[in-house]
């Protein structure tokens, strides 16, 4: 075993290592007074920078969490190394050979490297091996990988720039190569480059296209591997290095080593979904592009980017742009990202190509400029989240607009900058076609309530049974009519009258009462039975036969409601001479229900008109058609109220 590193070598490493340069591998710094630099602390999450570096003194200190020390302390803490390993790591960066006391020589493997550096070195050698294999024209098995890249617009220059390689399908080609370079079996298995089987070590990746995954300092710490051959026994399209002492997938971003300079300079990060998307973005001039490595974009990724892009609350907002596929999975990923939006001080945006193409396909189909234009045209994350939520509802109905309004209210209420909320409320009310005051009221309610969970169980708490309906509730699958609503109460009275006094309603009136004029689903089902029974001529028979015919024609779920309505008392004084409800009362029931239905249709038409007026892309012909339709409905309502067609 080697002895301790000589004290004068440790001093030399500290003096020669620039703490500013070392820290900048992890944190973007800006001037903060004479001789000081400031950035977001890498040791705790913060939005106002309290991490300070004094280059002339070679020290750092965070006034938020209290961490501090010299360059060796920083490397130990940020990379989780021992003191000796941190000295060896900095020495390796300097190209400096360390000397050890007590006659000790270099560590195992012929270099003065600690455990972490040994694993990093193994990955560096593996990356060189994979790239050489891909570019070796004599290797027939690598041709599939070269063809894959060529079909996506990536030539040898791109391969070398991003370090793409090929893992031979041989069982232990890389393992043998690394053993020849002096790496031990334990180092190879710990690094995740080799596995251990009954016959010894074997290559972890075989017959796959390889992308090196590097940390912010540029060290390769893992690989992403894509399936190429149908005969691959592992069905997964992508494999990633398992978590190791140097690789944690939730804390690395593919391409960050290449992107961090652009991210720091522009204070803009672009998060794409795959390795080829990162390549396409960089080659298209979007040099701040990164991607996750086999996992969802999470909290640790946010912390990593925030430190580099100076995502500070007391500074001009940075920007983070997410590109997602246009499919359901892409929308789900976007909504997941929106759920973490509060962790940013930055402004979040979403870019989705109109035809759903990812950056790689977009570059191939339309060129580099199209990728840059896609990122530049990104819409605010808030807008994307709202529009994605609204898309689930039918805005041509009052029910759809109300449900959409309730669903987006928590999103509007979650906007960090409260001064922007009034403007967003106006904007969203226009998209929905509702009054601004309605939207504002719903947002105010949402501030006191948790956002609705679309996956929540709507049944009784603590039970897996759907409760049986009570009398008149319409049966399983139909909500009970809410008789507190005057319109629903009027519908009920009309159905009572139709069942109890069928001869008082002309055929034309019954035919004009289509089910959609009623609001309660159970009432619509009963009216269906009334219309079917009337069409079959049953209204001319006895009252009992008529009710029985309606019950037979109506869905089984509302037959008990038919019975109830046929005997329930009407809230009116009957004509003493005829024993029937007053003619004026019966007519008012028909007119009232039809009037309420026309009112809902007018409200729908006005909402559609508002949406068109708030949509810059709408054309004038559509506006004219909607206006004409609205006027026709208003005229029909006037005639109904005047007694025409009632």
Coordinates of C-alpha atoms in Angstrom, one line a residue:
X1 CA 0.0 0.0 0.0
X2 CA 1.3 3.5 -0.7
X3 CA 1.9 5.9 2.1
X4 CA 0.5 9.4 2.6
X5 CA 0.9 12.0 -0.1
X6 CA 3.8 14.2 0.7
X7 CA 2.8 17.5 2.4
X8 CA 4.6 19.7 -0.1
X9 CA 2.8 18.0 -3.0
X10 CA -0.6 18.7 -1.3
X11 CA 0.4 22.3 -0.9
X12 CA 1.5 22.4 -4.5
X13 CA -1.9 21.0 -5.7
X14 CA -3.8 23.6 -3.6
X15 CA -1.7 26.5 -4.9
X16 CA -1.8 25.4 -8.6
X17 CA -5.6 24.6 -8.6
X18 CA -7.8 27.6 -9.2
X19 CA -10.8 27.4 -6.9
X20 CA -12.7 29.6 -9.3
X21 CA -12.1 27.2 -12.2
X22 CA -12.9 24.1 -10.1
X23 CA -16.2 25.7 -8.7
X24 CA -17.2 26.8 -12.2
X25 CA -17.5 23.2 -13.2
X26 CA -20.5 23.0 -10.9
X27 CA -21.7 26.6 -10.4
X28 CA -22.1 29.6 -12.6
X29 CA -20.5 32.5 -10.8
X30 CA -21.0 36.3 -11.2
X31 CA -19.1 39.2 -9.7
X32 CA -20.3 40.1 -6.2
X33 CA -18.1 43.0 -5.0
X34 CA -14.3 43.5 -5.0
X35 CA -12.5 40.1 -5.1
X36 CA -15.7 38.0 -4.7
X37 CA -17.9 35.8 -6.9
X38 CA -21.3 34.6 -6.1
X39 CA -23.6 31.8 -7.3
X40 CA -26.3 29.3 -6.2
X41 CA -25.0 26.9 -3.5
X42 CA -24.4 23.3 -4.7
X43 CA -24.9 22.0 -1.2
X44 CA -28.4 23.1 -0.6
X45 CA -31.3 24.4 -2.7
X46 CA -31.8 28.1 -2.8
X47 CA -33.2 30.8 -5.1
X48 CA -31.2 33.7 -3.8
X49 CA -27.4 33.2 -4.2
X50 CA -25.5 33.0 -0.9
X51 CA -22.5 30.9 -2.1
X52 CA -19.4 33.1 -2.2
X53 CA -15.9 32.4 -3.6
X54 CA -12.8 34.5 -2.9
X55 CA -10.3 33.4 -5.7
X56 CA -7.4 35.4 -4.2
X57 CA -7.8 33.6 -0.9
X58 CA -8.6 30.2 -2.5
X59 CA -11.7 29.8 -0.3
X60 CA -15.5 29.5 -0.5
X61 CA -18.3 29.9 1.9
X62 CA -22.1 29.6 1.8
X63 CA -23.9 32.1 4.0
X64 CA -27.1 29.9 3.6
X65 CA -26.0 26.5 4.8
X66 CA -22.6 27.3 6.4
X67 CA -20.4 25.1 4.1
X68 CA -17.0 26.5 3.4
X69 CA -13.3 25.8 3.0
X70 CA -10.6 25.6 0.4
X71 CA -10.4 24.0 -3.0
X72 CA -9.8 20.5 -1.6
X73 CA -12.7 20.9 0.8
X74 CA -14.9 21.8 -2.2
X75 CA -13.9 18.8 -4.3
X76 CA -14.4 16.5 -1.3
X77 CA -17.9 17.8 -0.6
X78 CA -19.2 18.2 -4.1
X79 CA -17.9 14.9 -5.5
X80 CA -18.1 12.9 -2.3
X81 CA -14.4 11.9 -2.2
X82 CA -11.9 11.3 0.6
X83 CA -9.2 13.9 1.2
X84 CA -6.6 11.7 -0.5
X85 CA -8.9 11.1 -3.5
X86 CA -9.6 14.8 -3.9
X87 CA -5.9 15.6 -3.9
X88 CA -5.3 12.8 -6.5
X89 CA -8.2 14.1 -8.6
X90 CA -6.9 17.7 -8.8
X91 CA -3.4 16.4 -9.4
X92 CA -4.6 14.4 -12.4
X93 CA -6.3 17.5 -13.8
X94 CA -3.0 19.3 -13.4
X95 CA -1.1 16.5 -15.0
X96 CA 1.0 16.4 -11.8
X97 CA 2.6 13.1 -10.5
X98 CA 2.3 12.8 -6.7
X99 CA 4.9 11.5 -4.3
X100 CA 4.1 9.3 -1.3
X101 CA 5.9 9.0 2.0
X102 CA 7.3 5.9 3.6
X103 CA 8.6 4.7 0.2
X104 CA 5.1 4.2 -1.1
X105 CA 4.6 4.4 -4.9
X106 CA 1.7 5.0 -7.1
X107 CA -1.6 3.2 -6.4
X108 CA -2.7 0.0 -8.1
X109 CA -2.8 0.3 -11.9
X110 CA 0.4 2.3 -12.2
X111 CA -1.1 5.7 -11.6
X112 CA -1.7 7.9 -8.5
X113 CA -5.4 7.5 -8.7
X114 CA -8.0 6.9 -6.0
X115 CA -11.1 4.7 -6.3
X116 CA -13.2 7.3 -8.1
X117 CA -10.5 8.3 -10.5
X118 CA -9.9 4.6 -11.3
X119 CA -13.6 4.2 -12.2
X120 CA -13.5 7.3 -14.3
X121 CA -10.4 6.2 -16.0
X122 CA -12.0 2.9 -16.8
X123 CA -14.9 4.7 -18.5
X124 CA -12.5 6.9 -20.4
X125 CA -10.7 3.9 -21.8
X126 CA -14.1 2.2 -22.5
X127 CA -15.3 5.2 -24.4
X128 CA -12.2 5.2 -26.6
X129 CA -12.6 1.5 -27.2
X130 CA -16.3 1.9 -28.2
X131 CA -15.7 4.8 -30.6
X132 CA -12.8 3.0 -32.3
X133 CA -15.0 0.0 -32.8
X134 CA -17.7 2.1 -34.4
X135 CA -15.4 3.9 -36.8
X136 CA -13.5 0.7 -37.7
X137 CA -14.6 -0.1 -41.3
X138 CA -13.3 -3.6 -41.0
X139 CA -15.9 -4.5 -38.4
X140 CA -18.9 -5.7 -40.1
X141 CA -21.1 -5.8 -37.0
X142 CA -20.5 -2.0 -36.4
X143 CA -22.0 -1.2 -39.8
X144 CA -25.5 -1.4 -38.4
X145 CA -24.6 1.3 -35.9
X146 CA -23.0 3.5 -38.6
X147 CA -26.1 3.1 -40.8
X148 CA -28.3 4.1 -37.9
X149 CA -26.5 7.3 -37.3
X150 CA -26.1 8.1 -41.0
X151 CA -29.9 7.7 -41.5
X152 CA -30.4 10.3 -38.8
X153 CA -27.9 12.8 -40.4
X154 CA -24.9 12.1 -38.2
X155 CA -21.5 11.5 -39.8
X156 CA -18.1 10.7 -38.4
X157 CA -17.5 14.3 -37.3
X158 CA -20.6 14.1 -35.1
X159 CA -19.5 10.7 -33.8
X160 CA -16.2 12.1 -32.6
X161 CA -17.7 15.3 -31.2
X162 CA -20.2 13.4 -29.0
X163 CA -18.0 10.3 -28.5
X164 CA -20.6 7.8 -29.8
X165 CA -19.4 4.3 -30.1
X166 CA -20.3 0.6 -30.6
X167 CA -20.1 -2.2 -28.2
X168 CA -19.0 -5.4 -30.0
X169 CA -21.4 -8.3 -29.7
X170 CA -18.4 -10.5 -28.5
X171 CA -19.1 -11.6 -25.0
X172 CA -16.0 -10.0 -23.3
X173 CA -14.2 -7.8 -25.9
X174 CA -14.2 -4.7 -23.7
X175 CA -13.5 -6.7 -20.5
X176 CA -10.4 -8.2 -22.0
X177 CA -9.2 -4.8 -23.3
X178 CA -9.6 -3.2 -19.8
X179 CA -7.9 -6.1 -18.1
X180 CA -5.0 -5.7 -20.4
X181 CA -4.9 -2.0 -19.3
X182 CA -4.4 -3.1 -15.7
X183 CA -8.0 -2.8 -14.3
X184 CA -9.1 -5.3 -11.8
X185 CA -12.3 -7.4 -11.9
X186 CA -13.7 -5.5 -8.9
X187 CA -13.1 -2.2 -10.6
X188 CA -14.9 -3.4 -13.8
X189 CA -17.9 -4.7 -12.0
X190 CA -18.1 -1.8 -9.6
X191 CA -18.0 0.6 -12.7
X192 CA -20.9 -1.3 -14.3
X193 CA -18.8 -2.0 -17.4
X194 CA -18.7 -5.8 -16.8
X195 CA -20.9 -8.3 -15.2
X196 CA -19.9 -11.5 -13.3
X197 CA -21.3 -14.8 -14.4
X198 CA -20.6 -18.5 -13.8
X199 CA -17.9 -18.4 -16.5
X200 CA -16.3 -15.2 -15.3
X201 CA -16.6 -11.6 -16.4
X202 CA -18.7 -10.6 -19.4
X203 CA -19.4 -7.2 -21.1
X204 CA -22.3 -5.4 -19.7
X205 CA -23.2 -3.9 -23.1
X206 CA -23.0 -6.0 -26.2
X207 CA -24.1 -5.3 -29.8
X208 CA -25.4 -1.8 -29.0
X209 CA -24.8 1.8 -30.1
X210 CA -23.1 3.6 -27.2
X211 CA -23.4 7.2 -25.9
X212 CA -21.0 8.3 -23.2
X213 CA -22.7 10.1 -20.3
X214 CA -20.4 12.7 -18.7
X215 CA -20.6 14.7 -15.5
X216 CA -20.3 18.5 -15.5
X217 CA -16.5 18.3 -15.4
X218 CA -16.4 16.3 -18.6
X219 CA -15.5 12.9 -17.0
X220 CA -17.4 10.0 -18.5
X221 CA -19.2 8.2 -15.7
X222 CA -21.7 6.0 -17.6
X223 CA -23.2 5.0 -20.9
X224 CA -26.5 4.9 -22.7
X225 CA -26.9 1.9 -25.1
X226 CA -29.4 1.5 -27.9
X227 CA -30.6 -1.8 -29.2
X228 CA -29.6 -2.5 -32.9
X229 CA -30.1 -6.2 -33.5
X230 CA -33.4 -8.2 -33.5
X231 CA -31.5 -11.0 -31.9
X232 CA -30.5 -9.0 -28.9
X233 CA -31.8 -11.0 -25.9
X234 CA -32.5 -7.8 -24.0
X235 CA -35.7 -6.4 -25.4
X236 CA -35.3 -2.9 -24.0
X237 CA -34.6 -0.3 -26.7
X238 CA -32.3 1.6 -24.3
X239 CA -30.1 0.4 -21.5
X240 CA -28.2 2.7 -19.1
X241 CA -25.4 2.1 -16.7
X242 CA -26.7 0.8 -13.4
X243 CA -26.1 3.2 -10.5
X244 CA -22.5 3.1 -9.3
X245 CA -20.3 5.1 -7.0
X246 CA -19.7 7.6 -9.8
X247 CA -23.0 7.4 -11.7
X248 CA -26.5 8.4 -10.4
X249 CA -29.0 8.8 -13.2
X250 CA -31.1 11.4 -11.3
X251 CA -28.0 13.7 -11.0
X252 CA -26.6 13.7 -14.5
X253 CA -27.8 15.1 -17.8
X254 CA -26.6 13.9 -21.1
X255 CA -24.8 16.7 -23.0
X256 CA -24.4 19.0 -20.0
X257 CA -20.6 18.9 -20.3
X258 CA -20.9 20.4 -23.8
X259 CA -23.9 22.6 -23.0
X260 CA -23.0 24.2 -19.8
X261 CA -21.0 27.0 -21.4
X262 CA -23.9 28.0 -23.6
X263 CA -26.4 27.6 -20.7
X264 CA -24.3 29.9 -18.5
X265 CA -23.8 32.5 -21.2
X266 CA -27.4 32.6 -22.5
X267 CA -29.1 31.6 -19.2
X268 CA -31.2 29.3 -21.2
X269 CA -31.4 25.5 -21.0
X270 CA -33.2 23.3 -23.5
X271 CA -34.3 19.9 -22.2
X272 CA -35.0 17.3 -24.9
X273 CA -36.0 13.7 -24.7
X274 CA -33.1 11.6 -26.1
X275 CA -29.5 11.3 -27.0
X276 CA -30.0 11.8 -30.8
X277 CA -32.2 14.9 -30.0
X278 CA -29.3 16.4 -28.0
X279 CA -27.0 15.8 -31.0
X280 CA -29.4 17.3 -33.5
X281 CA -30.0 20.3 -31.3
X282 CA -26.3 21.1 -30.8
X283 CA -25.6 20.6 -34.5
X284 CA -28.5 23.0 -35.3
X285 CA -27.0 25.7 -33.1
X286 CA -29.0 25.0 -30.0
X287 CA -26.0 24.4 -27.9
X288 CA -27.7 24.5 -24.5
X289 CA -29.6 21.2 -25.1
X290 CA -29.4 18.3 -22.6
X291 CA -31.4 15.2 -21.9
X292 CA -32.1 12.9 -19.0
X293 CA -30.6 9.4 -19.0
X294 CA -33.3 6.8 -18.7
X295 CA -35.3 8.6 -16.1
X296 CA -37.9 11.4 -15.8
X297 CA -36.7 15.0 -15.4
X298 CA -36.6 15.5 -11.6
X299 CA -35.7 17.6 -8.6
X300 CA -31.9 16.8 -8.8
X301 CA -31.8 17.7 -12.5
X302 CA -33.5 21.0 -11.6
X303 CA -30.9 21.8 -8.9
X304 CA -28.1 20.9 -11.3
X305 CA -29.3 23.3 -14.1
X306 CA -30.3 26.1 -11.7
X307 CA -26.7 26.4 -10.5
X308 CA -25.3 26.6 -14.0
X309 CA -27.9 29.0 -15.5
X310 CA -27.9 31.3 -12.4
X311 CA -31.6 30.7 -11.7
X312 CA -31.7 33.4 -9.1
X313 CA -34.8 35.1 -7.7
X314 CA -33.1 38.4 -7.4
X315 CA -31.9 38.4 -11.0
X316 CA -33.5 38.7 -14.5
X317 CA -35.4 35.4 -15.1
X318 CA -33.5 32.6 -16.8
X319 CA -35.3 30.4 -19.3
X320 CA -35.7 26.6 -19.5
X321 CA -37.4 25.2 -22.6
X322 CA -38.7 21.6 -22.7
X323 CA -39.3 19.9 -26.0
X324 CA -41.7 17.0 -25.9
X325 CA -43.3 14.7 -28.5
X326 CA -46.8 15.7 -29.5
X327 CA -48.3 12.3 -28.4
X328 CA -50.0 11.5 -25.1
X329 CA -46.8 10.4 -23.5
X330 CA -45.2 13.8 -24.4
X331 CA -48.1 15.7 -22.9
X332 CA -47.9 13.6 -19.8
X333 CA -44.2 14.4 -19.5
X334 CA -44.9 18.1 -19.9
X335 CA -47.5 18.1 -17.2
X336 CA -45.1 16.3 -14.9
X337 CA -42.5 19.0 -15.6
X338 CA -45.2 21.6 -14.9
X339 CA -45.7 20.0 -11.5
X340 CA -42.1 20.9 -10.6
X341 CA -42.4 24.4 -12.0
X342 CA -42.5 26.0 -8.6
X343 CA -38.9 24.9 -8.0
X344 CA -37.6 27.3 -10.7
X345 CA -37.1 31.0 -10.5
X346 CA -36.7 30.7 -14.2
X347 CA -39.5 31.0 -16.8
X348 CA -40.4 27.6 -18.1
X349 CA -41.5 27.1 -21.7
X350 CA -42.6 24.1 -23.9
X351 CA -41.8 23.6 -27.6
X352 CA -43.8 20.9 -29.5
X353 CA -43.4 20.7 -33.3
X354 CA -46.7 21.1 -35.1
X355 CA -46.5 17.6 -36.6
X356 CA -45.2 16.0 -33.3
X357 CA -41.6 15.4 -34.6
X358 CA -38.7 15.3 -32.1
X359 CA -35.7 17.6 -32.8
X360 CA -33.8 14.7 -34.5
X361 CA -36.6 14.0 -37.0
X362 CA -37.3 17.7 -37.4
X363 CA -33.7 18.4 -38.4
X364 CA -33.7 15.5 -40.8
X365 CA -36.9 16.6 -42.4
X366 CA -36.6 20.4 -42.4
X367 CA -33.0 21.3 -41.6
X368 CA -31.1 23.0 -38.8
X369 CA -33.1 26.2 -38.9
X370 CA -36.3 24.3 -38.1
X371 CA -34.9 23.0 -34.9
X372 CA -33.7 26.5 -33.8
X373 CA -37.1 27.9 -34.8
X374 CA -38.9 25.3 -32.8
X375 CA -37.0 26.3 -29.6
X376 CA -37.5 30.0 -30.3
X377 CA -41.2 29.5 -30.7
X378 CA -41.7 27.8 -27.4
X379 CA -44.9 28.8 -25.4
X380 CA -44.9 29.4 -21.7
X381 CA -45.3 26.3 -19.6
X382 CA -48.3 27.8 -18.0
X383 CA -50.1 28.2 -21.4
X384 CA -49.2 24.7 -22.5
X385 CA -50.5 23.2 -19.2
X386 CA -53.7 25.2 -19.5
X387 CA -54.3 24.3 -23.1
X388 CA -53.5 20.6 -22.5
X389 CA -56.0 20.5 -19.7
X390 CA -58.7 22.4 -21.6
X391 CA -58.3 20.0 -24.6
X392 CA -60.0 17.2 -22.5
X393 CA -63.3 19.1 -22.3
X394 CA -66.0 19.9 -24.8
X395 CA -66.1 23.7 -24.7
X396 CA -69.3 23.8 -26.8
X397 CA -71.3 22.8 -23.8
X398 CA -71.9 24.7 -20.5
X399 CA -70.9 21.6 -18.6
X400 CA -67.7 21.2 -20.5
X401 CA -66.8 24.9 -19.9
X402 CA -67.5 24.7 -16.2
X403 CA -65.5 21.5 -15.7
X404 CA -62.6 23.0 -17.8
X405 CA -62.7 26.2 -15.7
X406 CA -62.6 24.2 -12.4
X407 CA -59.7 22.1 -13.8
X408 CA -57.5 25.0 -14.9
X409 CA -58.2 27.3 -12.0
X410 CA -55.5 25.6 -9.7
X411 CA -53.0 26.1 -12.6
X412 CA -53.8 29.8 -12.8
X413 CA -53.7 30.0 -9.1
X414 CA -50.3 28.5 -8.9
X415 CA -48.6 31.3 -11.0
X416 CA -45.8 32.5 -8.8
X417 CA -46.0 36.2 -9.8
X418 CA -49.4 37.2 -8.4
X419 CA -49.2 40.5 -10.4
X420 CA -49.6 38.4 -13.5
X421 CA -52.7 36.5 -12.4
X422 CA -55.3 39.1 -13.5
X423 CA -53.9 39.1 -17.0
X424 CA -53.8 35.3 -17.1
X425 CA -57.3 35.1 -15.8
X426 CA -58.5 37.4 -18.6
X427 CA -56.6 35.3 -21.2
X428 CA -57.9 31.9 -20.0
X429 CA -61.4 33.2 -19.7
X430 CA -61.1 34.1 -23.4
X431 CA -59.9 30.6 -24.3
X432 CA -62.7 29.0 -22.4
X433 CA -65.4 31.5 -23.6
X434 CA -66.5 32.4 -20.0
X435 CA -66.9 35.7 -18.2
X436 CA -63.7 37.1 -16.6
X437 CA -65.6 37.3 -13.2
X438 CA -66.5 33.6 -13.4
X439 CA -62.9 32.6 -14.0
X440 CA -61.6 35.0 -11.2
X441 CA -64.1 33.5 -8.7
X442 CA -63.0 29.9 -9.6
X443 CA -59.3 30.8 -9.2
X444 CA -60.0 32.4 -5.8
X445 CA -61.7 29.1 -4.7
X446 CA -58.8 27.1 -6.1
X447 CA -56.4 29.0 -3.8
X448 CA -58.1 27.4 -0.9
X449 CA -58.6 23.9 -2.4
X450 CA -56.2 21.3 -3.7
X451 CA -56.2 20.8 -7.5
X452 CA -58.7 18.0 -8.5
X453 CA -57.1 14.6 -9.0
X454 CA -58.4 13.1 -12.3
X455 CA -57.5 9.6 -11.0
X456 CA -59.3 10.0 -7.6
X457 CA -62.0 7.5 -6.7
X458 CA -65.3 9.4 -6.8
X459 CA -67.2 6.8 -4.8
X460 CA -67.9 6.8 -1.1
X461 CA -64.9 7.2 1.3
X462 CA -63.8 4.0 2.8
X463 CA -65.9 1.7 0.5
X464 CA -65.5 0.0 -2.8
X465 CA -69.2 -0.3 -3.4
X466 CA -71.1 2.1 -5.6
X467 CA -74.0 3.3 -3.5
X468 CA -77.5 2.3 -4.6
X469 CA -79.6 5.2 -5.8
X470 CA -82.5 6.4 -3.6
X471 CA -86.0 6.9 -4.9
X472 CA -86.1 8.9 -8.1
X473 CA -82.3 9.0 -8.5
X474 CA -82.3 7.5 -11.9
X475 CA -80.5 4.2 -11.2
X476 CA -76.9 3.1 -11.4
X477 CA -74.8 5.1 -13.9
X478 CA -77.1 8.2 -13.9
X479 CA -76.7 11.0 -11.4
X480 CA -79.8 11.9 -9.4
X481 CA -81.6 15.0 -10.7
X482 CA -80.8 18.0 -8.5
X483 CA -84.3 19.4 -7.7
X484 CA -82.7 22.4 -6.0
X485 CA -82.1 23.7 -9.6
X486 CA -85.3 25.5 -10.7
X487 CA -84.8 24.3 -14.3
X488 CA -84.5 20.6 -13.2
X489 CA -87.5 21.0 -11.0
X490 CA -89.5 22.4 -14.0
X491 CA -88.3 19.4 -16.1
X492 CA -89.7 17.1 -13.5
X493 CA -93.1 18.8 -13.5
X494 CA -93.2 18.6 -17.2
X495 CA -92.5 14.8 -17.2
X496 CA -95.1 14.3 -14.4
X497 CA -97.7 16.1 -16.6
X498 CA -96.7 14.1 -19.7
X499 CA -97.1 10.8 -17.8
X500 CA -100.3 11.7 -15.9
X501 CA -102.1 13.7 -18.6
X502 CA -100.8 12.6 -22.0
X503 CA -104.0 13.7 -23.8
X504 CA -103.3 17.3 -22.9
X505 CA -100.2 17.6 -25.1
X506 CA -100.6 17.7 -28.9
X507 CA -98.4 15.3 -31.0
X508 CA -96.4 18.2 -32.4
X509 CA -95.4 19.4 -28.9
X510 CA -94.3 15.9 -27.8
X511 CA -92.3 15.4 -31.0
X512 CA -90.6 18.8 -30.5
X513 CA -89.5 17.9 -27.0
X514 CA -86.2 16.2 -27.9
X515 CA -84.3 14.7 -25.0
X516 CA -81.5 17.3 -25.2
X517 CA -83.9 20.1 -24.1
X518 CA -83.6 18.5 -20.6
X519 CA -80.5 18.9 -18.4
X520 CA -80.8 15.9 -16.0
X521 CA -79.6 12.7 -17.7
X522 CA -82.3 10.7 -15.8
X523 CA -85.0 13.1 -17.1
X524 CA -83.7 12.7 -20.7
X525 CA -84.0 8.9 -20.3
X526 CA -87.6 9.2 -19.2
X527 CA -88.4 11.6 -22.1
X528 CA -86.9 9.0 -24.4
X529 CA -89.4 6.5 -23.2
X530 CA -92.2 9.1 -23.6
X531 CA -91.3 9.8 -27.2
X532 CA -91.0 6.1 -28.1
X533 CA -94.3 5.2 -26.5
X534 CA -96.0 8.1 -28.2
X535 CA -94.6 7.1 -31.6
X536 CA -96.1 3.7 -31.0
X537 CA -99.5 5.1 -30.4
X538 CA -99.9 4.3 -26.8
X539 CA -101.1 7.8 -25.7
X540 CA -104.7 6.9 -27.0
X541 CA -105.1 4.0 -24.5
X542 CA -105.8 4.0 -20.8
X543 CA -103.6 6.0 -18.4
X544 CA -102.3 2.8 -16.8
X545 CA -101.4 1.4 -20.2
X546 CA -99.7 4.6 -21.1
X547 CA -97.4 4.6 -18.0
X548 CA -96.7 0.9 -18.5
X549 CA -95.7 1.6 -22.2
X550 CA -93.4 4.4 -21.2
X551 CA -91.8 2.2 -18.5
X552 CA -91.2 -0.5 -21.1
X553 CA -89.7 1.9 -23.6
X554 CA -87.5 3.8 -21.2
X555 CA -84.1 2.4 -20.1
X556 CA -84.4 -0.1 -17.2
X557 CA -82.3 2.3 -15.0
X558 CA -85.2 4.8 -14.8
X559 CA -88.3 2.6 -14.7
X560 CA -88.6 3.3 -10.9
X561 CA -88.4 7.0 -11.7
X562 CA -91.2 6.6 -14.3
X563 CA -93.4 5.0 -11.6
X564 CA -92.6 7.8 -9.2
X565 CA -93.4 10.6 -11.6
X566 CA -96.7 9.0 -12.6
X567 CA -98.0 9.3 -9.1
X568 CA -96.3 12.4 -7.7
X569 CA -98.5 15.4 -7.1
X570 CA -98.1 18.5 -9.3
X571 CA -97.7 21.8 -7.3
X572 CA -100.7 23.5 -8.9
X573 CA -104.4 24.1 -8.2
X574 CA -106.5 22.0 -10.6
X575 CA -109.5 23.3 -12.6
X576 CA -112.6 22.4 -10.6
X577 CA -114.7 22.0 -13.7
X578 CA -112.4 19.6 -15.7
X579 CA -110.3 18.1 -12.9
X580 CA -107.2 18.9 -15.0
X581 CA -104.2 21.1 -14.5
X582 CA -104.8 24.6 -16.0
X583 CA -104.0 24.9 -19.7
X584 CA -101.8 27.9 -19.0
X585 CA -99.7 26.0 -16.5
X586 CA -99.1 23.1 -18.9
X587 CA -98.1 25.4 -21.7
X588 CA -95.8 27.3 -19.4
X589 CA -94.0 24.0 -18.5
X590 CA -93.3 23.3 -22.2
X591 CA -92.3 26.9 -22.9
X592 CA -90.1 27.2 -19.8
X593 CA -88.1 24.0 -20.6
X594 CA -87.6 25.0 -24.2
X595 CA -86.7 28.5 -23.2
X596 CA -84.1 27.3 -20.7
X597 CA -82.7 25.0 -23.5
X598 CA -82.4 27.9 -25.9
X599 CA -80.7 29.9 -23.1
X600 CA -78.1 27.2 -22.8
X601 CA -77.6 27.1 -26.6
X602 CA -77.2 30.9 -26.7
X603 CA -74.6 30.8 -23.9
X604 CA -72.7 28.1 -25.8
X605 CA -72.8 30.2 -29.0
X606 CA -71.6 33.3 -27.1
X607 CA -68.8 31.3 -25.5
X608 CA -67.7 30.0 -28.9
X609 CA -67.8 33.6 -30.2
X610 CA -65.6 34.8 -27.4
X611 CA -63.1 32.0 -28.1
X612 CA -62.9 33.0 -31.8
X613 CA -62.5 36.7 -30.9
X614 CA -59.6 35.8 -28.5
X615 CA -57.9 33.5 -31.1
X616 CA -55.6 35.6 -33.4
X617 CA -55.6 32.7 -35.9
X618 CA -59.4 32.7 -36.4
X619 CA -60.8 34.0 -39.8
X620 CA -63.5 36.5 -40.3
X621 CA -65.8 34.0 -42.1
X622 CA -66.0 31.8 -39.0
X623 CA -66.7 34.9 -36.9
X624 CA -69.6 35.9 -39.2
X625 CA -71.0 32.3 -39.2
X626 CA -71.0 32.2 -35.4
X627 CA -72.6 35.7 -35.1
X628 CA -75.4 34.7 -37.6
X629 CA -76.1 31.5 -35.7
X630 CA -76.3 33.5 -32.4
X631 CA -78.7 35.9 -33.8
X632 CA -80.9 33.1 -35.1
X633 CA -81.1 31.5 -31.7
X634 CA -81.9 34.8 -30.0
X635 CA -84.7 35.3 -32.6
X636 CA -86.1 31.8 -31.9
X637 CA -86.2 32.6 -28.2
X638 CA -88.1 35.8 -28.8
X639 CA -90.7 34.0 -30.9
X640 CA -91.0 31.3 -28.2
X641 CA -91.7 33.9 -25.5
X642 CA -94.2 35.7 -27.7
X643 CA -96.1 32.4 -28.1
X644 CA -95.1 31.5 -31.7
X645 CA -94.4 27.8 -32.1
X646 CA -95.1 27.0 -28.4

